[in-house]
Amino acid sequence: MNPTHPNNQSHPANPKLDEETVSTQPIFEGKVITLQVDTVKLPNGQTATREIVRHPGAVAVLALNGDRMLVVDQYRQAMGRTEVEIPAGKLDPGEEPEVAAARELREETGYVAKSLRLVRSFYTSPGFADEIIHLYIAEELEAGDMALDEDEFLEVSEITLEEAYALMDQNRISDAKTMLAVYAWDLYRTTRRL
């Protein structure tokens, strides 16, 4: 199973609901995403259009330093404000998710993990996008130097689980990957399972 492939399915398909792609019209190609409009044949034989955002995939890291989680605070233009998030970033072409997770953790926080394990891979918005995020847990951290991109400005901090929930209540943590990481961390502390 290749977890980076956007059309990867680890469960049986339901062919009664399949849509057949009749044509694809490219609309936009950017640094991070592409946009296309597909014409599809529906199960009832009629046609419809689907606007699809293609994304190379990404990684996110639940980095635990003892009883604290590493987070970054950065401005998000789409939201018009700063957001507290776990370290994350997109996959480079041909890059394995575990390699990308280690890279993003080091670049954004300066930390290197002796233990890096996949928690889950999940789609962010399957109704219109094929972006898949691979969430890793990083433990046994060693501090080092950050290596931010030239257009990347952020602040790193370490927070407790209680502080993470408070930031969620304050809407300072409101993105799905970070909220999922907080819940996974809470479960992990309680059961030692992810």
mmCIF file of C-alpha atoms in Angstrom:
data_model
loop_
_atom_site.group_PDB
_atom_site.id
_atom_site.type_symbol
_atom_site.label_atom_id
_atom_site.label_comp_id
_atom_site.label_asym_id
_atom_site.label_seq_id
_atom_site.Cartn_x
_atom_site.Cartn_y
_atom_site.Cartn_z
ATOM 1 C CA MET A 1 0.000 0.000 0.000
ATOM 2 C CA ASN A 2 1.373 3.402 -0.982
ATOM 3 C CA PRO A 3 0.011 5.892 1.584
ATOM 4 C CA THR A 4 1.071 8.912 -0.481
ATOM 5 C CA HIS A 5 -1.093 8.044 -3.482
ATOM 6 C CA PRO A 6 -4.208 10.259 -3.358
ATOM 7 C CA ASN A 7 -6.535 7.604 -4.787
ATOM 8 C CA ASN A 8 -5.301 4.868 -2.445
ATOM 9 C CA GLN A 9 -8.119 2.824 -0.920
ATOM 10 C CA SER A 10 -7.599 0.408 1.940
ATOM 11 C CA HIS A 11 -11.251 -0.654 1.991
ATOM 12 C CA PRO A 12 -13.486 -2.363 -0.573
ATOM 13 C CA ALA A 13 -15.108 0.024 -3.032
ATOM 14 C CA ASN A 14 -18.847 0.273 -3.560
ATOM 15 C CA PRO A 15 -19.103 0.090 -7.374
ATOM 16 C CA LYS A 16 -22.818 0.991 -7.304
ATOM 17 C CA LEU A 17 -21.816 4.537 -6.337
ATOM 18 C CA ASP A 18 -18.777 4.978 -8.605
ATOM 19 C CA GLU A 19 -18.611 7.984 -10.888
ATOM 20 C CA GLU A 20 -16.831 7.606 -14.228
ATOM 21 C CA THR A 21 -14.659 10.521 -15.339
ATOM 22 C CA VAL A 22 -15.701 11.586 -18.840
ATOM 23 C CA SER A 23 -13.327 14.549 -19.209
ATOM 24 C CA THR A 24 -10.962 16.739 -17.194
ATOM 25 C CA GLN A 25 -10.371 20.448 -17.773
ATOM 26 C CA PRO A 26 -7.259 21.941 -16.105
ATOM 27 C CA ILE A 27 -8.022 25.371 -14.627
ATOM 28 C CA PHE A 28 -5.002 26.425 -12.539
ATOM 29 C CA GLU A 29 -1.559 25.115 -11.647
ATOM 30 C CA GLY A 30 0.230 26.669 -8.686
ATOM 31 C CA LYS A 31 3.169 25.919 -6.383
ATOM 32 C CA VAL A 32 1.058 23.945 -3.927
ATOM 33 C CA ILE A 33 -2.191 22.990 -5.653
ATOM 34 C CA THR A 34 -3.793 22.478 -9.032
ATOM 35 C CA LEU A 35 -7.460 22.959 -9.830
ATOM 36 C CA GLN A 36 -9.416 20.989 -12.386
ATOM 37 C CA VAL A 37 -13.044 20.544 -13.375
ATOM 38 C CA ASP A 38 -14.099 16.973 -14.119
ATOM 39 C CA THR A 39 -17.206 15.961 -16.008
ATOM 40 C CA VAL A 40 -18.425 12.685 -14.544
ATOM 41 C CA LYS A 41 -21.035 10.100 -15.437
ATOM 42 C CA LEU A 42 -23.236 9.437 -12.403
ATOM 43 C CA PRO A 43 -24.577 6.030 -11.327
ATOM 44 C CA ASN A 44 -27.949 6.945 -12.895
ATOM 45 C CA GLY A 45 -26.319 7.687 -16.276
ATOM 46 C CA GLN A 46 -26.594 11.494 -16.076
ATOM 47 C CA THR A 47 -23.539 13.766 -16.024
ATOM 48 C CA ALA A 48 -22.343 16.334 -13.512
ATOM 49 C CA THR A 49 -19.268 18.462 -12.894
ATOM 50 C CA ARG A 50 -16.835 18.162 -10.006
ATOM 51 C CA GLU A 51 -14.343 20.872 -9.039
ATOM 52 C CA ILE A 52 -11.225 19.121 -7.745
ATOM 53 C CA VAL A 53 -8.219 20.532 -5.911
ATOM 54 C CA ARG A 54 -5.134 18.336 -6.370
ATOM 55 C CA HIS A 55 -2.479 18.460 -3.648
ATOM 56 C CA PRO A 56 0.798 16.500 -3.321
ATOM 57 C CA GLY A 57 0.002 15.422 0.229
ATOM 58 C CA ALA A 58 1.396 16.588 3.533
ATOM 59 C CA VAL A 59 2.703 15.507 6.897
ATOM 60 C CA ALA A 60 1.998 16.706 10.429
ATOM 61 C CA VAL A 61 3.919 15.903 13.597
ATOM 62 C CA LEU A 62 2.617 15.394 17.114
ATOM 63 C CA ALA A 63 5.985 16.089 18.761
ATOM 64 C CA LEU A 64 6.076 15.265 22.470
ATOM 65 C CA ASN A 65 8.796 16.640 24.697
ATOM 66 C CA GLY A 66 8.017 14.926 27.983
ATOM 67 C CA ASP A 67 4.535 16.069 29.024
ATOM 68 C CA ARG A 68 4.453 18.907 26.486
ATOM 69 C CA MET A 69 3.595 19.145 22.786
ATOM 70 C CA LEU A 70 5.563 21.307 20.373
ATOM 71 C CA VAL A 71 3.449 23.849 18.492
ATOM 72 C CA VAL A 72 4.123 26.694 16.107
ATOM 73 C CA ASP A 73 2.230 29.973 15.946
ATOM 74 C CA GLN A 74 2.124 31.441 12.450
ATOM 75 C CA TYR A 75 0.048 33.770 10.324
ATOM 76 C CA ARG A 76 -2.388 32.073 7.958
ATOM 77 C CA GLN A 77 -3.421 34.317 5.077
ATOM 78 C CA ALA A 78 -6.525 32.248 4.249
ATOM 79 C CA MET A 79 -7.767 32.763 7.828
ATOM 80 C CA GLY A 80 -6.535 36.337 8.176
ATOM 81 C CA ARG A 81 -4.929 35.637 11.560
ATOM 82 C CA THR A 82 -2.333 33.584 13.385
ATOM 83 C CA GLU A 83 -3.058 29.970 14.262
ATOM 84 C CA VAL A 84 -1.380 27.639 16.759
ATOM 85 C CA GLU A 85 -0.611 24.368 14.961
ATOM 86 C CA ILE A 86 1.560 21.296 15.155
ATOM 87 C CA PRO A 87 4.585 21.291 12.801
ATOM 88 C CA ALA A 88 3.493 20.347 9.282
ATOM 89 C CA GLY A 89 4.254 20.760 5.606
ATOM 90 C CA LYS A 90 3.748 19.371 2.146
ATOM 91 C CA LEU A 91 5.534 16.410 0.649
ATOM 92 C CA ASP A 92 8.268 17.113 -1.871
ATOM 93 C CA PRO A 93 8.005 15.160 -5.162
ATOM 94 C CA GLY A 94 8.878 11.497 -4.534
ATOM 95 C CA GLU A 95 9.450 12.078 -0.812
ATOM 96 C CA GLU A 96 8.364 9.402 1.649
ATOM 97 C CA PRO A 97 6.031 10.728 4.376
ATOM 98 C CA GLU A 98 8.286 9.623 7.259
ATOM 99 C CA VAL A 99 11.236 11.490 5.725
ATOM 100 C CA ALA A 100 9.057 14.580 5.248
ATOM 101 C CA ALA A 101 7.830 14.397 8.853
ATOM 102 C CA ALA A 102 11.389 14.319 10.185
ATOM 103 C CA ARG A 103 12.341 17.186 7.852
ATOM 104 C CA GLU A 104 9.392 19.385 8.809
ATOM 105 C CA LEU A 105 9.947 18.784 12.525
ATOM 106 C CA ARG A 106 13.599 19.813 12.225
ATOM 107 C CA GLU A 107 12.949 22.781 9.920
ATOM 108 C CA GLU A 108 10.093 24.279 11.946
ATOM 109 C CA THR A 109 11.233 23.511 15.509
ATOM 110 C CA GLY A 110 14.895 22.538 15.357
ATOM 111 C CA TYR A 111 14.118 19.222 17.053
ATOM 112 C CA VAL A 112 15.114 15.754 15.838
ATOM 113 C CA ALA A 113 13.168 12.695 17.007
ATOM 114 C CA LYS A 114 14.753 9.346 17.873
ATOM 115 C CA SER A 115 11.267 7.794 17.631
ATOM 116 C CA LEU A 116 8.910 8.679 14.770
ATOM 117 C CA ARG A 117 5.771 6.581 14.178
ATOM 118 C CA LEU A 118 2.766 6.940 11.891
ATOM 119 C CA VAL A 119 -0.472 7.569 13.792
ATOM 120 C CA ARG A 120 -2.941 7.793 10.880
ATOM 121 C CA SER A 121 -3.282 9.144 7.357
ATOM 122 C CA PHE A 122 -6.450 11.093 6.585
ATOM 123 C CA TYR A 123 -8.034 13.189 3.852
ATOM 124 C CA THR A 124 -8.705 16.811 4.758
ATOM 125 C CA SER A 125 -11.715 17.613 2.537
ATOM 126 C CA PRO A 126 -12.610 14.674 0.269
ATOM 127 C CA GLY A 127 -15.641 16.477 -1.154
ATOM 128 C CA PHE A 128 -13.374 18.627 -3.322
ATOM 129 C CA ALA A 129 -9.703 17.934 -2.543
ATOM 130 C CA ASP A 130 -7.394 14.909 -2.651
ATOM 131 C CA GLU A 131 -5.005 16.248 0.032
ATOM 132 C CA ILE A 132 -3.942 13.490 2.392
ATOM 133 C CA ILE A 133 -2.099 14.240 5.641
ATOM 134 C CA HIS A 134 0.110 11.660 7.329
ATOM 135 C CA LEU A 135 0.132 12.314 11.088
ATOM 136 C CA TYR A 136 3.237 11.125 12.949
ATOM 137 C CA ILE A 137 4.080 11.026 16.635
ATOM 138 C CA ALA A 138 7.625 12.085 17.480
ATOM 139 C CA GLU A 139 9.213 11.233 20.816
ATOM 140 C CA GLU A 140 12.687 11.224 22.395
ATOM 141 C CA LEU A 141 13.416 14.678 21.010
ATOM 142 C CA GLU A 142 16.809 16.322 20.760
ATOM 143 C CA ALA A 143 17.080 20.087 20.318
ATOM 144 C CA GLY A 144 18.874 21.563 17.331
ATOM 145 C CA ASP A 145 18.652 24.479 14.906
ATOM 146 C CA MET A 146 15.596 25.536 12.921
ATOM 147 C CA ALA A 147 15.816 25.842 9.126
ATOM 148 C CA LEU A 148 12.776 27.876 8.057
ATOM 149 C CA ASP A 149 11.907 28.664 4.449
ATOM 150 C CA GLU A 150 12.646 32.270 3.438
ATOM 151 C CA ASP A 151 8.922 33.148 3.470
ATOM 152 C CA GLU A 152 8.168 31.297 6.727
ATOM 153 C CA PHE A 153 7.855 33.185 10.026
ATOM 154 C CA LEU A 154 6.728 31.390 13.152
ATOM 155 C CA GLU A 155 7.214 31.054 16.886
ATOM 156 C CA VAL A 156 7.752 27.671 18.545
ATOM 157 C CA SER A 157 6.479 26.823 22.005
ATOM 158 C CA GLU A 158 5.716 23.810 24.176
ATOM 159 C CA ILE A 159 2.271 23.406 25.688
ATOM 160 C CA THR A 160 0.601 21.009 28.107
ATOM 161 C CA LEU A 161 -2.503 19.038 27.190
ATOM 162 C CA GLU A 162 -4.586 21.362 29.370
ATOM 163 C CA GLU A 163 -3.155 24.394 27.543
ATOM 164 C CA ALA A 164 -3.939 22.723 24.206
ATOM 165 C CA TYR A 165 -7.603 22.300 25.186
ATOM 166 C CA ALA A 166 -7.695 25.924 26.416
ATOM 167 C CA LEU A 167 -6.290 27.090 23.052
ATOM 168 C CA MET A 168 -8.994 25.063 21.306
ATOM 169 C CA ASP A 169 -11.647 26.722 23.505
ATOM 170 C CA GLN A 170 -10.180 30.116 22.551
ATOM 171 C CA ASN A 171 -10.245 29.184 18.839
ATOM 172 C CA ARG A 172 -6.457 29.632 18.662
ATOM 173 C CA ILE A 173 -6.190 25.946 17.712
ATOM 174 C CA SER A 174 -8.906 25.377 15.139
ATOM 175 C CA ASP A 175 -7.360 23.377 12.300
ATOM 176 C CA ALA A 176 -8.314 19.720 11.944
ATOM 177 C CA LYS A 177 -4.816 18.223 12.009
ATOM 178 C CA THR A 178 -3.888 19.925 15.279
ATOM 179 C CA MET A 179 -7.218 19.178 16.928
ATOM 180 C CA LEU A 180 -6.886 15.523 15.868
ATOM 181 C CA ALA A 181 -3.340 15.497 17.295
ATOM 182 C CA VAL A 182 -4.575 16.865 20.635
ATOM 183 C CA TYR A 183 -7.239 14.157 20.880
ATOM 184 C CA ALA A 184 -4.714 11.487 19.849
ATOM 185 C CA TRP A 185 -2.293 12.767 22.500
ATOM 186 C CA ASP A 186 -5.014 12.625 25.159
ATOM 187 C CA LEU A 187 -5.858 9.041 24.145
ATOM 188 C CA TYR A 188 -2.176 8.106 24.080
ATOM 189 C CA ARG A 189 -1.597 9.474 27.600
ATOM 190 C CA THR A 190 -4.537 7.461 28.890
ATOM 191 C CA THR A 191 -4.176 4.166 26.994
ATOM 192 C CA ARG A 192 -0.650 4.269 25.454
ATOM 193 C CA ARG A 193 -2.427 3.452 22.161
ATOM 194 C CA LEU A 194 -2.769 5.598 19.065
#
